Amino acid sequence: MIRIILLFVFVIMLVGFGLLAFHEYKKARFFNRKASFLSLLALLSLLLLVFIPSSVHQVDSGEVAVVRKLGKVVDYKNPGTYFDFYLTRKYEYYDTKVQQVKITTSAYSKDGQTMDLEVFLQYQVQSENVIKIATEYGKLDALQARIETVTIEKTKAVMSSAEAMNIIKERSQFSSMVSENVRTGISDDYYVNVKDVVLTNIDFTSAFEKSVEEKVIAEQDKQASITKAEAELEVAKLNAEKKVKEAEGNAEAQLIIAQAEAKAASSKFVELAKSLGYTVNEVLDGEITTYVIDTSTGPGVDKFNPLVTKYLEYLAYLEKWNGVLPEVVSGDDAISIIVPQND
């Protein structure tokens, strides 16, 4: 901006002196001293116009300038305005803002699958090291080309170490690995600060992606079938357990009923013995009452004793019945009831 202003001022001065000299020349019709003086001023303005604006150097914000004196790097300038004679000193400007570079390349996975890769790289030049950059790399373009080459090499090294299916399953993990590998590869010798490295895209061939899709669908169908079978098995188990519990509940209920009937029958039998004239003694032991029937005397003792014995055995059986019904066999002349025996 300053260079433009100076150029504009010197152009006005040059035009003004030129017009004035031409006017005096026509008026005097020969070169007098005054005209010569004005001509000299015009020539001086022309020289200033050529040399001064070109020697004013403006370094803008976000830039740094490397100063070369007769081709040799001697200094660098931060943002500001500087006056250096342009014939002996040349300014080369370096962009110190964050550089954003999109890098595309191709690579092979460990199992030979081709993939197209896209890497997004952000880096920033170290202002204090621009002299080293200018000395070792010449220009910033050469440094950026080298950084891109390192990024491609390190990315390929990571991606070629794994099989394609693993890369597909763990894309985010491989992006982190690429970032770390590239950051390590762009060492201090490149004089830049790496801000970010992201593996933004991985594209395999259409044929491979189709086969992967088919495998995923097949795996999903298989998993769905397994899940359905497991669910059906679980339902079957629950139904079986329900039936077992129902059976156990029925058996327990039948046992309770049988025990209640046995207790009632025992009471009736005691009352029957009393009514027939047999002596019945009642023995109380806590909450348990025991009835003792004296069958030594009484009507029909010879028949009553076997009947009592069998009946008591039946009552004892009911007390211990496990709910299993007796087997009944029907014949022409008789019906047989086979009662399971308890230990």
Coordinates of C-alpha atoms in Angstrom, one line a residue:
M1 CA 0.0 0.0 0.0
I2 CA 2.8 2.4 0.9
R3 CA 4.6 1.6 -2.3
I4 CA 1.5 2.5 -4.3
I5 CA 1.1 5.8 -2.5
L6 CA 4.8 6.7 -3.1
L7 CA 4.5 5.8 -6.7
F8 CA 1.4 7.9 -7.1
V9 CA 3.2 10.9 -5.4
F10 CA 6.3 10.6 -7.6
V11 CA 4.2 10.3 -10.7
I12 CA 2.4 13.6 -9.9
M13 CA 5.8 15.3 -9.2
L14 CA 7.2 14.0 -12.4
V15 CA 4.3 15.2 -14.5
G16 CA 4.2 18.6 -12.7
F17 CA 7.9 19.2 -13.3
G18 CA 7.7 18.1 -16.9
L19 CA 4.8 20.4 -17.7
L20 CA 6.6 23.3 -16.0
A21 CA 9.8 22.6 -17.9
F22 CA 7.9 22.4 -21.2
H23 CA 6.1 25.7 -20.5
E24 CA 9.4 27.5 -19.7
Y25 CA 11.0 26.1 -22.8
K26 CA 8.3 27.4 -25.1
K27 CA 8.3 30.7 -23.4
A28 CA 12.1 31.2 -23.6
R29 CA 12.5 29.3 -26.9
F30 CA 15.9 28.2 -25.7
F31 CA 17.4 26.4 -22.6
N32 CA 18.0 29.0 -20.1
R33 CA 19.2 28.3 -16.6
K34 CA 15.7 28.1 -15.1
A35 CA 14.5 25.6 -17.7
S36 CA 17.7 23.6 -17.2
F37 CA 17.0 23.5 -13.5
L38 CA 13.5 22.4 -13.9
S39 CA 14.6 19.7 -16.4
L40 CA 17.1 18.5 -13.8
L41 CA 14.3 18.3 -11.2
A42 CA 12.2 16.3 -13.6
L43 CA 15.0 13.9 -14.3
L44 CA 15.6 13.5 -10.6
S45 CA 11.9 12.8 -10.0
L46 CA 12.1 10.2 -12.7
L47 CA 15.0 8.5 -11.0
L48 CA 13.2 8.7 -7.6
L49 CA 10.1 7.2 -9.3
V50 CA 12.2 4.3 -10.5
F51 CA 14.2 3.5 -7.3
I52 CA 12.3 4.6 -4.2
P53 CA 8.9 2.8 -4.6
S54 CA 10.7 -0.4 -5.6
S55 CA 12.9 -0.1 -2.5
V56 CA 9.9 0.1 0.0
H57 CA 8.9 -3.4 1.1
Q58 CA 5.6 -4.1 2.9
V59 CA 5.3 -7.4 4.9
D60 CA 1.7 -8.1 5.7
S61 CA 0.2 -9.8 8.7
G62 CA 0.4 -13.6 8.2
E63 CA 3.6 -13.3 6.3
V64 CA 7.3 -13.3 6.9
A65 CA 9.9 -12.1 4.4
V66 CA 13.4 -13.6 3.7
V67 CA 15.9 -11.0 2.7
R68 CA 18.5 -11.9 0.1
K69 CA 21.5 -9.6 -0.5
L70 CA 22.9 -10.3 -4.0
G71 CA 21.4 -13.7 -3.8
K72 CA 22.6 -14.7 -0.3
V73 CA 20.1 -15.1 2.5
V74 CA 21.0 -12.5 5.2
D75 CA 17.9 -11.8 7.3
Y76 CA 14.2 -12.2 7.7
K77 CA 11.5 -9.6 8.4
N78 CA 8.3 -9.9 10.4
P79 CA 5.1 -8.0 9.4
G80 CA 5.9 -4.2 8.9
T81 CA 7.3 -1.7 6.4
Y82 CA 11.0 -1.7 5.4
F83 CA 13.2 0.3 3.1
D84 CA 15.9 -1.7 1.3
F85 CA 17.5 -0.8 -2.0
Y86 CA 15.8 -3.1 -4.4
L87 CA 18.9 -3.6 -6.7
T88 CA 20.9 -5.1 -3.9
R89 CA 18.3 -6.6 -1.6
K90 CA 15.4 -8.9 -2.6
Y91 CA 12.4 -9.9 -0.4
E92 CA 10.9 -13.3 -0.7
Y93 CA 7.5 -13.7 1.1
Y94 CA 6.5 -16.8 3.0
D95 CA 2.9 -17.5 4.1
T96 CA 2.9 -18.2 7.9
K97 CA -0.9 -18.8 8.1
V98 CA -2.1 -22.4 8.6
Q99 CA -1.8 -24.3 5.3
Q100 CA -4.6 -26.7 4.4
V101 CA -3.7 -29.4 2.0
K102 CA -5.8 -32.2 0.6
I103 CA -3.7 -35.2 -0.5
T104 CA -5.0 -38.1 -2.6
T105 CA -3.2 -41.3 -3.3
S106 CA -3.6 -45.0 -3.9
A107 CA -2.4 -48.0 -1.8
Y108 CA -2.7 -51.7 -1.4
S109 CA -3.9 -53.5 1.7
K110 CA -2.1 -56.5 3.2
D111 CA -4.3 -58.9 1.2
G112 CA -3.8 -57.0 -2.1
Q113 CA -7.0 -54.9 -2.3
T114 CA -6.7 -51.6 -4.0
M115 CA -7.9 -48.5 -2.2
D116 CA -8.0 -44.8 -3.0
L117 CA -7.1 -42.6 0.0
E118 CA -7.7 -39.0 0.9
V119 CA -5.8 -37.3 3.6
F120 CA -6.4 -33.8 5.0
L121 CA -3.3 -32.1 6.3
Q122 CA -2.9 -28.8 8.2
Y123 CA 0.5 -27.3 9.0
Q124 CA 2.1 -23.9 9.8
V125 CA 5.5 -22.6 8.9
Q126 CA 7.8 -21.7 11.9
S127 CA 8.5 -18.0 11.3
E128 CA 11.8 -18.1 13.3
N129 CA 13.1 -20.8 10.9
V130 CA 12.3 -19.3 7.5
I131 CA 16.0 -18.6 6.9
K132 CA 16.7 -22.4 7.3
I133 CA 13.8 -23.2 5.0
A134 CA 15.1 -20.7 2.4
T135 CA 18.7 -22.1 2.7
E136 CA 17.8 -25.8 2.7
Y137 CA 14.7 -25.9 0.5
G138 CA 15.0 -22.8 -1.6
K139 CA 11.3 -22.0 -1.8
L140 CA 8.2 -22.8 0.2
D141 CA 6.7 -24.8 -2.7
A142 CA 9.7 -27.3 -2.5
L143 CA 9.1 -27.7 1.3
Q144 CA 5.4 -28.4 0.8
A145 CA 6.1 -30.9 -2.0
R146 CA 8.4 -32.8 0.4
I147 CA 5.8 -32.7 3.2
E148 CA 3.2 -34.1 0.9
T149 CA 5.6 -36.9 -0.2
V150 CA 6.2 -37.9 3.5
T151 CA 2.4 -37.8 4.2
I152 CA 1.8 -40.2 1.3
E153 CA 4.6 -42.6 2.3
K154 CA 3.5 -42.8 6.0
T155 CA -0.1 -43.2 5.0
K156 CA 0.7 -46.1 2.7
A157 CA 2.8 -47.7 5.3
V158 CA -0.1 -47.8 7.8
M159 CA -2.7 -49.0 5.3
S160 CA -0.6 -51.7 3.8
S161 CA -0.1 -53.3 7.2
A162 CA -3.7 -54.5 7.6
E163 CA -6.2 -56.6 5.6
A164 CA -9.1 -54.8 3.8
M165 CA -11.8 -56.2 6.1
N166 CA -10.0 -55.0 9.2
I167 CA -9.6 -51.5 7.6
I168 CA -13.4 -51.4 6.9
K169 CA -14.3 -52.4 10.4
E170 CA -11.8 -50.1 12.2
R171 CA -11.7 -47.0 10.0
S172 CA -11.5 -44.5 12.9
Q173 CA -8.6 -46.5 14.4
F174 CA -6.6 -46.4 11.1
S175 CA -7.3 -42.6 10.9
S176 CA -5.6 -42.2 14.3
M177 CA -2.7 -44.4 13.2
V178 CA -2.2 -42.4 10.0
S179 CA -2.2 -39.2 12.0
E180 CA 0.4 -40.4 14.5
N181 CA 2.6 -41.9 11.7
V182 CA 2.5 -38.7 9.6
R183 CA 3.2 -36.4 12.6
T184 CA 6.3 -38.6 13.4
G185 CA 7.4 -38.5 9.8
I186 CA 7.3 -34.7 9.5
S187 CA 10.2 -34.2 11.9
D188 CA 11.8 -31.0 13.1
D189 CA 13.9 -30.9 10.0
Y190 CA 10.9 -29.6 8.1
Y191 CA 10.5 -26.5 10.3
V192 CA 6.7 -26.6 10.4
N193 CA 4.1 -27.3 13.1
V194 CA 1.6 -30.0 12.2
K195 CA -1.8 -28.9 13.3
D196 CA -4.0 -31.8 12.1
V197 CA -3.9 -35.0 10.0
V198 CA -7.1 -36.7 9.2
L199 CA -7.8 -39.7 6.9
T200 CA -11.0 -38.4 5.4
N201 CA -11.8 -41.1 2.9
I202 CA -11.1 -44.7 2.0
D203 CA -12.5 -46.1 -1.3
F204 CA -12.1 -49.8 -2.3
T205 CA -13.0 -51.2 -5.8
S206 CA -16.7 -51.6 -6.6
A207 CA -16.3 -55.4 -6.8
F208 CA -14.8 -55.6 -3.4
E209 CA -17.3 -53.3 -1.7
K210 CA -20.1 -55.4 -3.3
S211 CA -18.6 -58.6 -1.9
V212 CA -18.3 -57.0 1.5
E213 CA -21.9 -55.9 1.4
E214 CA -23.0 -59.4 0.5
K215 CA -21.0 -60.9 3.4
V216 CA -22.5 -58.4 5.8
I217 CA -26.0 -59.2 4.7
A218 CA -25.3 -63.0 5.0
E219 CA -23.9 -62.5 8.5
Q220 CA -26.9 -60.4 9.5
D221 CA -29.3 -63.2 8.2
K222 CA -27.3 -65.8 10.0
Q223 CA -27.4 -63.8 13.2
A224 CA -31.1 -63.2 12.8
S225 CA -31.6 -67.0 12.4
I226 CA -29.5 -67.8 15.5
T227 CA -31.4 -65.2 17.5
K228 CA -34.8 -66.6 16.4
A229 CA -33.7 -70.1 17.2
E230 CA -32.4 -69.1 20.6
A231 CA -35.7 -67.3 21.3
E232 CA -37.7 -70.3 20.3
L233 CA -35.6 -72.5 22.5
E234 CA -36.1 -70.1 25.4
V235 CA -39.8 -70.2 24.9
A236 CA -39.8 -74.0 24.8
K237 CA -37.8 -74.1 28.0
L238 CA -40.2 -71.7 29.7
N239 CA -43.2 -73.8 28.5
A240 CA -41.5 -77.0 29.7
E241 CA -40.7 -75.4 33.1
K242 CA -44.3 -74.2 33.3
K243 CA -45.6 -77.6 32.7
V244 CA -43.3 -79.2 35.2
K245 CA -44.4 -76.7 37.8
E246 CA -48.0 -77.3 37.0
A247 CA -47.5 -81.0 37.3
E248 CA -45.6 -80.5 40.6
G249 CA -48.4 -78.2 41.8
N250 CA -51.1 -80.8 40.8
A251 CA -49.2 -83.6 42.6
E252 CA -48.7 -81.4 45.7
A253 CA -52.4 -80.5 45.7
Q254 CA -53.4 -84.1 45.3
L255 CA -51.1 -85.0 48.1
I256 CA -52.6 -82.3 50.4
I257 CA -56.1 -83.6 49.5
A258 CA -55.1 -87.2 50.2
Q259 CA -53.6 -86.3 53.5
A260 CA -56.7 -84.3 54.5
E261 CA -58.9 -87.2 53.5
A262 CA -56.7 -89.6 55.5
K263 CA -57.0 -87.4 58.5
A264 CA -60.7 -87.2 58.2
A265 CA -61.0 -91.0 57.6
S266 CA -58.9 -91.6 60.7
S267 CA -61.3 -89.5 62.8
K268 CA -64.3 -91.4 61.4
F269 CA -62.6 -94.7 62.0
V270 CA -62.0 -93.7 65.7
E271 CA -65.6 -92.7 66.0
L272 CA -66.7 -96.0 64.4
A273 CA -64.5 -98.0 66.9
K274 CA -66.1 -96.2 69.8
S275 CA -69.6 -96.8 68.4
L276 CA -68.8 -100.6 68.1
G277 CA -67.9 -100.7 71.8
Y278 CA -64.1 -100.7 71.5
T279 CA -62.0 -98.9 74.1
V280 CA -60.2 -95.9 72.6
N281 CA -57.5 -94.1 74.6
E282 CA -56.5 -90.6 73.6
V283 CA -52.8 -89.6 74.2
L284 CA -51.9 -85.9 73.8
D285 CA -48.2 -85.1 73.0
G286 CA -47.9 -81.3 72.3
E287 CA -49.9 -80.6 69.2
I288 CA -50.1 -84.3 68.2
T289 CA -53.0 -86.4 69.4
T290 CA -52.7 -90.2 69.3
Y291 CA -55.7 -92.5 69.5
V292 CA -55.0 -96.1 70.8
I293 CA -57.9 -98.6 70.0
D294 CA -57.9 -101.7 72.3
T295 CA -58.9 -104.6 70.0
S296 CA -58.4 -107.3 72.5
T297 CA -62.0 -107.4 73.3
G298 CA -65.1 -106.3 71.4
P299 CA -67.6 -107.5 68.9
G300 CA -66.2 -109.3 65.8
V301 CA -62.6 -109.1 67.0
D302 CA -61.4 -111.8 64.6
K303 CA -62.6 -109.7 61.6
F304 CA -62.1 -106.3 63.0
N305 CA -58.3 -106.7 63.7
P306 CA -57.3 -107.5 60.0
L307 CA -59.7 -104.7 58.8
V308 CA -58.1 -102.2 61.2
T309 CA -54.6 -103.3 60.1
K310 CA -55.3 -102.9 56.4
Y311 CA -57.1 -99.6 56.9
L312 CA -54.3 -98.2 58.9
E313 CA -51.9 -99.2 56.2
Y314 CA -54.1 -97.4 53.7
L315 CA -54.1 -94.3 55.8
A316 CA -50.3 -94.4 56.2
Y317 CA -50.0 -94.7 52.4
L318 CA -52.2 -91.7 51.9
E319 CA -50.0 -89.7 54.3
K320 CA -47.0 -90.5 52.1
W321 CA -48.6 -90.5 48.6
N322 CA -46.5 -88.8 45.9
G323 CA -49.4 -88.0 43.7
V324 CA -48.9 -90.9 41.3
L325 CA -52.3 -92.5 40.6
P326 CA -52.6 -96.3 40.9
E327 CA -52.9 -98.4 37.8
V328 CA -56.3 -99.9 37.2
V329 CA -56.7 -103.1 35.2
S330 CA -60.3 -104.1 34.4
G331 CA -61.1 -107.8 33.6
D332 CA -64.2 -109.9 33.0
D333 CA -64.7 -111.0 36.6
A334 CA -62.7 -108.5 38.6
I335 CA -61.0 -105.1 38.7
S336 CA -57.3 -104.9 39.8
I337 CA -55.9 -101.8 41.4
I338 CA -52.1 -101.8 41.5
V339 CA -50.9 -99.3 44.1
P340 CA -47.2 -98.1 43.9
Q341 CA -45.3 -98.9 47.0
N342 CA -43.4 -96.3 49.1
D343 CA -40.1 -97.0 50.8

